[in-house]
Short mmCIF file of C-alpha atoms in Angstrom, two decimals:
data_model
loop_
_atom_site.label_atom_id
_atom_site.label_comp_id
_atom_site.label_asym_id
_atom_site.label_seq_id
_atom_site.Cartn_x
_atom_site.Cartn_y
_atom_site.Cartn_z
CA MET A 561 137.15 131.19 117.17
CA ASN A 562 140.34 129.65 118.41
CA GLU A 563 139.24 126.33 119.82
CA ILE A 564 137.62 123.43 118.07
CA LEU A 565 136.48 121.63 121.17
CA LYS A 566 135.79 123.06 124.59
CA CYS A 567 134.47 120.99 127.51
CA THR A 568 133.70 122.85 130.71
CA GLY A 569 132.90 121.05 133.94
CA LEU A 570 131.60 118.20 131.82
CA THR A 571 129.96 115.54 134.00
CA LYS A 572 128.06 112.37 133.14
CA ARG A 573 126.38 110.16 135.68
CA TYR A 574 124.72 106.83 134.84
CA SER A 575 122.26 106.31 137.73
CA ASN A 576 124.76 105.98 140.58
CA VAL A 577 127.97 105.58 138.54
CA LEU A 578 129.97 108.73 137.89
CA ALA A 579 131.41 108.15 134.40
CA LEU A 580 132.86 111.62 133.86
CA ASP A 581 133.65 113.99 136.69
CA LYS A 582 133.94 117.73 135.87
CA ILE A 583 136.15 117.46 132.80
CA ASP A 584 137.75 120.62 131.43
CA LEU A 585 139.33 120.07 128.02
CA THR A 586 140.19 122.44 125.19
CA ILE A 587 141.52 121.43 121.80
CA ALA A 588 143.03 123.95 119.37
CA PRO A 589 142.89 123.66 115.57
CA GLY A 590 145.52 121.57 113.82
CA LYS A 591 146.16 119.23 116.75
CA ILE A 592 146.17 115.45 116.83
CA VAL A 593 145.21 114.48 120.37
CA GLY A 594 145.18 111.03 121.98
CA ILE A 595 142.58 110.25 124.63
CA LEU A 596 144.35 107.51 126.55
CA GLY A 597 142.98 105.55 129.45
CA PRO A 598 142.35 102.02 130.69
CA ASN A 599 139.11 100.19 129.99
CA GLY A 600 136.13 101.82 131.63
CA SER A 601 137.88 105.12 132.31
CA GLY A 602 135.30 107.24 130.47
CA LYS A 603 136.85 107.58 126.98
CA THR A 604 133.79 106.47 125.05
CA THR A 605 131.44 108.44 127.32
CA LEU A 606 133.41 111.60 126.52
CA ILE A 607 133.27 110.82 122.81
CA LYS A 608 129.55 110.13 122.89
CA LEU A 609 128.95 113.45 124.65
CA ILE A 610 130.95 115.25 121.94
CA ASN A 611 128.76 113.61 119.31
CA GLY A 612 125.49 114.35 121.06
CA LEU A 613 124.68 110.68 121.62
CA LEU A 614 124.52 111.37 125.36
CA THR A 615 123.51 114.53 127.15
CA PRO A 616 125.68 115.89 129.95
CA THR A 617 124.44 115.59 133.54
CA GLU A 618 126.24 118.86 134.22
CA GLY A 619 128.62 121.18 132.40
CA SER A 620 128.88 121.79 128.68
CA VAL A 621 130.61 120.64 125.53
CA LEU A 622 131.02 123.03 122.58
CA ILE A 623 132.29 122.27 119.08
CA ALA A 624 133.45 125.46 117.34
CA GLY A 625 131.15 127.29 119.73
CA ASN A 626 128.06 125.12 119.11
CA ALA A 627 126.39 122.65 121.45
CA PRO A 628 126.15 119.17 119.84
CA GLY A 629 123.26 119.06 117.36
CA THR A 630 122.47 119.30 113.66
CA GLU A 631 125.08 122.01 113.07
CA THR A 632 127.92 120.14 114.76
CA LYS A 633 127.15 116.91 112.88
CA LYS A 634 128.23 118.79 109.75
CA LEU A 635 131.55 119.60 111.43
CA VAL A 636 132.38 116.36 113.23
CA SER A 637 133.32 113.11 111.52
CA TYR A 638 132.83 110.31 114.02
CA LEU A 639 134.12 106.73 114.03
CA PRO A 640 132.18 104.84 116.73
CA ASP A 641 133.73 101.97 118.65
CA ASN A 642 131.41 99.44 117.04
CA SER A 643 130.32 99.00 113.44
CA PHE A 644 127.75 101.60 112.45
CA LEU A 645 127.16 100.67 108.81
CA PRO A 646 124.26 98.58 107.46
CA SER A 647 125.78 95.11 106.99
CA TRP A 648 123.65 94.22 103.93
CA MET A 649 125.20 97.03 101.87
CA THR A 650 128.43 96.97 99.87
CA ALA A 651 131.21 99.55 100.26
CA GLU A 652 130.19 100.97 96.87
CA GLN A 653 126.61 101.53 98.03
CA ILE A 654 127.72 103.05 101.30
CA ILE A 655 129.90 105.55 99.46
CA GLU A 656 126.78 106.69 97.60
CA LEU A 657 124.90 106.87 100.88
CA PHE A 658 127.63 109.06 102.41
CA CYS A 659 127.55 111.35 99.34
CA ASP A 660 123.85 111.94 100.04
CA PHE A 661 124.38 112.37 103.78
CA TYR A 662 127.40 114.64 103.99
CA GLU A 663 128.15 117.69 101.88
CA ASP A 664 131.84 117.42 102.72
CA PHE A 665 132.24 113.76 101.68
CA ARG A 666 134.95 113.11 99.07
CA PRO A 667 134.04 109.88 97.21
CA GLU A 668 137.17 109.94 95.03
CA LEU A 669 139.32 109.87 98.17
CA ALA A 670 137.32 106.98 99.65
CA ASN A 671 137.59 104.96 96.44
CA GLU A 672 141.30 105.58 96.18
CA MET A 673 141.92 104.40 99.76
CA LEU A 674 139.71 101.32 99.37
CA ASN A 675 141.58 100.34 96.19
CA ARG A 676 144.92 100.90 97.85
CA LEU A 677 144.05 98.63 100.76
CA GLY A 678 142.50 96.06 98.44
CA VAL A 679 139.11 96.00 100.17
CA PRO A 680 136.54 94.38 97.84
CA LYS A 681 133.96 97.09 97.10
CA GLU A 682 131.28 94.86 95.61
CA MET A 683 131.05 92.52 98.62
CA LYS A 684 128.41 92.97 101.27
CA LEU A 685 129.83 94.29 104.51
CA LYS A 686 128.67 91.27 106.51
CA ASN A 687 130.84 89.03 104.32
CA LEU A 688 134.00 91.04 104.94
CA SER A 689 136.54 90.12 107.62
CA LYS A 690 136.51 92.10 110.85
CA GLY A 691 139.66 93.98 109.89
CA ASN A 692 138.35 94.83 106.42
CA LYS A 693 135.09 96.06 107.92
CA GLU A 694 137.06 98.37 110.22
CA LYS A 695 139.06 99.66 107.27
CA VAL A 696 135.84 100.56 105.41
CA CYS A 697 134.53 102.43 108.47
CA LEU A 698 137.76 104.35 108.98
CA ILE A 699 138.11 105.23 105.29
CA LEU A 700 134.57 106.61 105.15
CA VAL A 701 135.11 108.71 108.25
CA MET A 702 138.47 110.07 107.06
CA SER A 703 137.07 110.85 103.59
CA ARG A 704 134.97 113.67 104.96
CA ASN A 705 136.46 117.15 104.95
CA ALA A 706 135.53 117.79 108.59
CA LEU A 707 136.65 120.22 111.28
CA LEU A 708 136.95 117.58 113.98
CA TYR A 709 137.59 113.87 113.48
CA VAL A 710 136.69 111.72 116.47
CA LEU A 711 138.06 108.20 116.22
CA ASP A 712 137.04 105.78 118.95
CA GLU A 713 139.54 102.89 118.98
CA PRO A 714 140.47 103.03 115.28
CA ILE A 715 143.25 100.44 115.44
CA ALA A 716 142.06 97.82 117.90
CA ALA A 717 141.25 95.06 115.39
CA VAL A 718 143.60 95.72 112.49
CA ASP A 719 147.00 94.14 111.84
CA PRO A 720 150.25 96.11 112.45
CA ALA A 721 150.74 96.89 108.74
CA THR A 722 147.27 98.36 108.56
CA ARG A 723 147.95 100.34 111.74
CA ASP A 724 150.78 102.02 109.88
CA TYR A 725 148.38 102.71 107.05
CA VAL A 726 145.85 104.22 109.46
CA ILE A 727 148.57 106.51 110.77
CA SER A 728 149.64 107.57 107.29
CA THR A 729 145.98 108.19 106.43
CA ILE A 730 145.75 110.55 109.39
CA ILE A 731 148.97 112.32 108.34
CA ASN A 732 147.95 112.50 104.68
CA ASN A 733 144.66 114.00 105.65
CA TYR A 734 146.27 116.47 108.05
CA ASN A 735 144.82 119.94 107.77
CA PRO A 736 146.03 122.81 109.98
CA ASN A 737 142.44 123.98 110.50
CA ALA A 738 141.08 120.62 111.63
CA SER A 739 141.78 118.50 114.69
CA VAL A 740 141.80 114.78 115.29
CA LEU A 741 140.80 113.12 118.54
CA ILE A 742 141.86 109.47 118.86
CA SER A 743 140.86 107.30 121.78
CA THR A 744 142.92 104.18 122.31
CA HIS A 745 144.75 102.03 124.78
CA ILE A 746 147.24 100.82 122.16
CA ILE A 747 149.63 103.69 122.65
CA ALA A 748 153.02 102.62 121.32
CA ASP A 749 151.81 102.44 117.73
CA ILE A 750 150.04 105.75 117.75
CA GLU A 751 152.22 107.96 119.91
CA PRO A 752 154.58 109.34 117.23
CA VAL A 753 151.64 110.88 115.42
CA LEU A 754 150.21 112.67 118.45
CA ASP A 755 150.68 116.32 119.42
CA GLU A 756 149.10 115.98 122.82
CA ALA A 757 148.11 113.19 125.15
CA VAL A 758 145.17 113.28 127.55
CA PHE A 759 145.31 110.58 130.24
CA ILE A 760 141.90 109.83 131.65
CA ASN A 761 141.13 107.66 134.65
CA ARG A 762 137.91 107.04 136.55
CA GLY A 763 136.23 109.91 134.76
CA GLN A 764 138.92 112.48 135.46
CA ILE A 765 141.73 113.93 133.40
CA VAL A 766 144.93 113.04 135.23
CA LEU A 767 147.35 114.51 132.68
CA HIS A 768 147.15 116.68 129.57
CA GLN A 769 150.50 117.55 127.97
CA THR A 770 152.23 117.63 124.63
CA VAL A 771 153.88 114.28 123.98
CA ASP A 772 157.33 115.86 123.66
CA GLU A 773 156.86 117.46 127.10
CA ILE A 774 156.12 114.03 128.56
CA ARG A 775 159.30 112.61 126.97
CA GLU A 776 161.35 115.64 127.97
CA GLU A 777 160.23 115.70 131.61
CA THR A 778 160.19 111.98 132.32
CA GLY A 779 162.66 110.55 129.80
CA MET A 780 159.98 108.00 129.00
CA SER A 781 157.90 107.18 125.97
CA VAL A 782 154.20 108.02 126.28
CA ASP A 783 153.54 104.29 126.42
CA ALA A 784 155.96 103.81 129.33
CA ARG A 785 154.55 106.85 131.12
CA PHE A 786 151.04 105.46 130.68
CA ARG A 787 152.08 102.14 132.20
CA GLU A 788 153.55 104.01 135.15
CA VAL A 789 150.54 106.26 135.76
CA PHE A 790 148.07 103.37 135.50
CA LYS A 791 150.12 100.75 137.32
CA TRP A 792 148.01 98.36 139.40
CA MET B 1373 168.92 108.45 106.11
CA ASP B 1374 168.13 106.24 109.06
CA TRP B 1375 164.84 107.33 110.58
CA THR B 1376 164.89 105.10 113.66
CA LEU B 1377 163.50 107.24 116.46
CA ASP B 1378 163.72 106.66 120.19
CA LYS B 1379 160.23 107.07 121.62
CA SER B 1380 161.55 107.85 125.09
CA ARG B 1381 163.16 111.09 123.86
CA PRO B 1382 161.37 114.13 122.42
CA MET B 1383 160.94 113.71 118.67
CA CYS B 1384 161.88 117.26 117.69
CA PRO B 1385 165.62 117.17 118.58
CA GLN B 1386 165.96 113.70 117.06
CA ILE B 1387 164.59 114.89 113.72
CA CYS B 1388 166.97 117.87 113.84
CA GLU B 1389 169.91 115.54 114.50
CA ILE B 1390 169.05 113.23 111.60
CA ILE B 1391 168.73 116.13 109.16
CA CYS B 1392 172.00 117.73 110.34
CA LEU B 1393 173.78 114.40 109.96
CA ALA B 1394 172.41 113.92 106.43
CA ILE B 1395 173.68 117.38 105.49
CA ALA B 1396 177.10 116.87 107.15
CA ASN B 1397 177.44 113.47 105.38
CA GLY B 1398 176.68 115.03 102.03
CA GLU B 1399 173.31 113.34 101.44
CA PHE B 1400 172.03 116.88 101.00
CA SER B 1401 174.30 119.62 99.66
CA ALA B 1402 174.24 123.37 100.24
CA GLY B 1403 171.16 124.87 98.58
CA ASP B 1404 169.35 121.51 98.13
CA LYS B 1405 165.62 121.25 98.70
CA LEU B 1406 164.69 119.03 101.66
CA LEU B 1407 161.68 116.71 101.85
CA SER B 1408 158.39 118.49 102.47
CA VAL B 1409 156.82 118.45 105.92
CA ARG B 1410 154.15 116.00 104.74
CA GLU B 1411 156.64 113.69 103.02
CA LEU B 1412 158.80 113.60 106.11
CA ALA B 1413 155.78 113.05 108.37
CA LEU B 1414 154.68 110.10 106.23
CA LYS B 1415 158.19 108.66 106.11
CA THR B 1416 158.72 108.82 109.87
CA GLY B 1417 155.12 108.48 111.08
CA VAL B 1418 155.73 111.59 113.17
CA ASN B 1419 153.15 114.33 113.61
CA PRO B 1420 153.38 117.07 110.91
CA ASN B 1421 153.41 119.84 113.56
CA THR B 1422 156.49 118.24 115.13
CA ILE B 1423 158.25 118.11 111.75
CA GLN B 1424 157.37 121.76 111.13
CA LYS B 1425 158.74 122.67 114.59
CA SER B 1426 161.96 120.78 113.84
CA PHE B 1427 162.48 122.73 110.60
CA GLU B 1428 161.85 125.99 112.45
CA GLU B 1429 164.37 124.99 115.10
CA LEU B 1430 166.94 124.20 112.39
CA GLU B 1431 166.25 127.59 110.81
CA ARG B 1432 167.00 129.29 114.15
CA ARG B 1433 170.29 127.40 114.28
CA GLY B 1434 171.23 128.53 110.78
CA VAL B 1435 171.01 125.09 109.12
CA VAL B 1436 168.05 125.51 106.76
CA HIS B 1437 165.78 128.26 105.48
CA SER B 1438 162.28 128.31 104.04
CA VAL B 1439 161.25 129.70 100.68
CA ARG B 1440 157.66 130.88 100.50
CA CYS B 1441 155.36 128.42 98.73
CA SER B 1442 158.23 126.16 97.83
CA GLY B 1443 159.53 124.48 100.98
CA TRP B 1444 162.68 124.10 103.03
CA PHE B 1445 166.24 124.34 101.68
CA VAL B 1446 169.73 123.70 103.03
CA ASN B 1447 171.60 126.97 103.68
CA GLU B 1448 174.48 128.00 101.42
CA SER B 1449 176.88 127.31 104.27
CA ILE B 1450 176.69 123.89 105.90
CA ASP B 1451 178.99 124.87 108.78
CA ALA B 1452 176.07 125.08 111.21
CA ALA B 1453 174.99 121.52 110.38
CA LYS B 1454 178.56 120.29 110.85
CA ALA B 1455 178.78 122.11 114.18
CA GLU B 1456 175.55 120.42 115.34
CA VAL B 1457 176.92 117.00 114.43
CA ASP B 1458 180.21 117.82 116.14
CA SER B 1459 178.47 118.78 119.38
CA LEU B 1460 176.40 115.61 119.17
CA ARG B 1461 179.59 113.55 118.82
CA ASN B 1462 181.09 115.32 121.82
CA LYS B 1463 177.99 114.67 123.87
CA LYS B 1464 177.93 110.97 122.98
CA THR B 1465 181.62 110.66 123.82
CA GLU B 1466 181.13 112.33 127.19
CA GLU B 1467 178.22 110.01 127.96
CA TYR B 1468 180.33 107.01 127.06
CA LEU B 1469 183.24 108.24 129.17
CA ALA B 1470 180.98 108.81 132.16
CA GLU B 1471 179.51 105.31 131.85
CA MET B 1472 182.93 103.66 131.56
CA GLU B 1473 184.21 105.62 134.57
CA GLN B 1474 181.15 104.42 136.43
CA LEU B 1475 182.32 100.89 135.59
CA GLY B 1476 185.70 101.65 137.18
CA CYS B 1477 187.86 102.28 134.09
CA THR B 1478 190.70 104.78 133.91
CA GLY B 1479 191.35 106.88 130.79
CA GLU B 1480 194.05 104.49 129.47
CA GLU B 1481 191.87 101.45 130.02
CA ILE B 1482 189.00 103.06 128.13
CA ILE B 1483 191.30 103.67 125.16
CA GLU B 1484 192.46 100.02 125.32
CA TYR B 1485 188.84 98.81 125.29
CA LEU B 1486 188.09 101.06 122.35
CA MET B 1487 191.07 99.80 120.32
CA LYS B 1488 190.17 96.19 121.08
CA ALA B 1489 186.52 96.71 120.12
CA LYS B 1490 187.56 98.41 116.91
CA GLU B 1491 189.84 95.48 115.96
CA VAL B 1492 187.07 92.96 116.60
CA LYS B 1493 184.67 95.03 114.53
CA ASN B 1494 187.15 95.37 111.65
CA GLU B 1495 187.64 91.61 111.55
CA ARG B 1496 183.92 90.97 111.58
CA ASP B 1497 183.31 93.50 108.81
CA SER B 1498 186.02 92.15 106.49
#
């Protein structure tokens, strides 16, 4: 097995809107890949298909050779674009919940990261600030020892210092056998950590290159290149 | 070491340049152990694969070598690192010359500008 994710002719249609149009995408182990595109380009649709929350209209998506289902949920650690945790629970209780849910969850790692970021563990989630809530979600997702991490907009609501922390969390957790997929439109902060960038627009992949190739060929940062490709 | 990176250039050569400069300046001596890939990735925020590739590139150029299970080390001779820095200095100088010629300066004028700028800088620094 030499690919963690393989999408072939992946298509998703919502009634008469074509959200994804015959996407072919392969991701090798050990890669940190950015899914970059403007609002409404199909990033979240792609991520939901990978996680089995949507079924493809046509084509297929395989994670380590498996179609999304019970088996792939053991392999994929997913951070959705909106809060997915019960708001009446505390971070402490959710850590216990994750221990029950996932065999690969590492509670000591989660506790260490929560302490480091000074997130109160005994407070109910609904009483935390938006940024702190996002930190809890990200920490839980990164504390699994997964094969594929799928992060949908992990840095949208957090302050710049925490963005740096998110990036160092991704680096610290780097494992040559696992891959990380990050969707975002805030590119400048995240681009140094990427191996590859996938530009997606109107449901199609318009560019898939290593970030150093983009810089080499265009003499531009990935952020500048993005602004050029998606210029109005 | 100054880890300011220019995002509009590939990261790999920039990391190589910074490491060569640190060796040529004596921040690392012959035989010293360098930072690990992870440490360097965390310090710079750059992808660990890119850091690994940079070390491999430096190995090809005879600047560093790896020791199994123990990391990357500066070679016994630091001539290769010095040569890298020297070629970087040449390149920068050529770029500067080309830009000044573009602005209509002759060789003598460029030297005059350089001397003047150096004097101003010395005064400011002292």
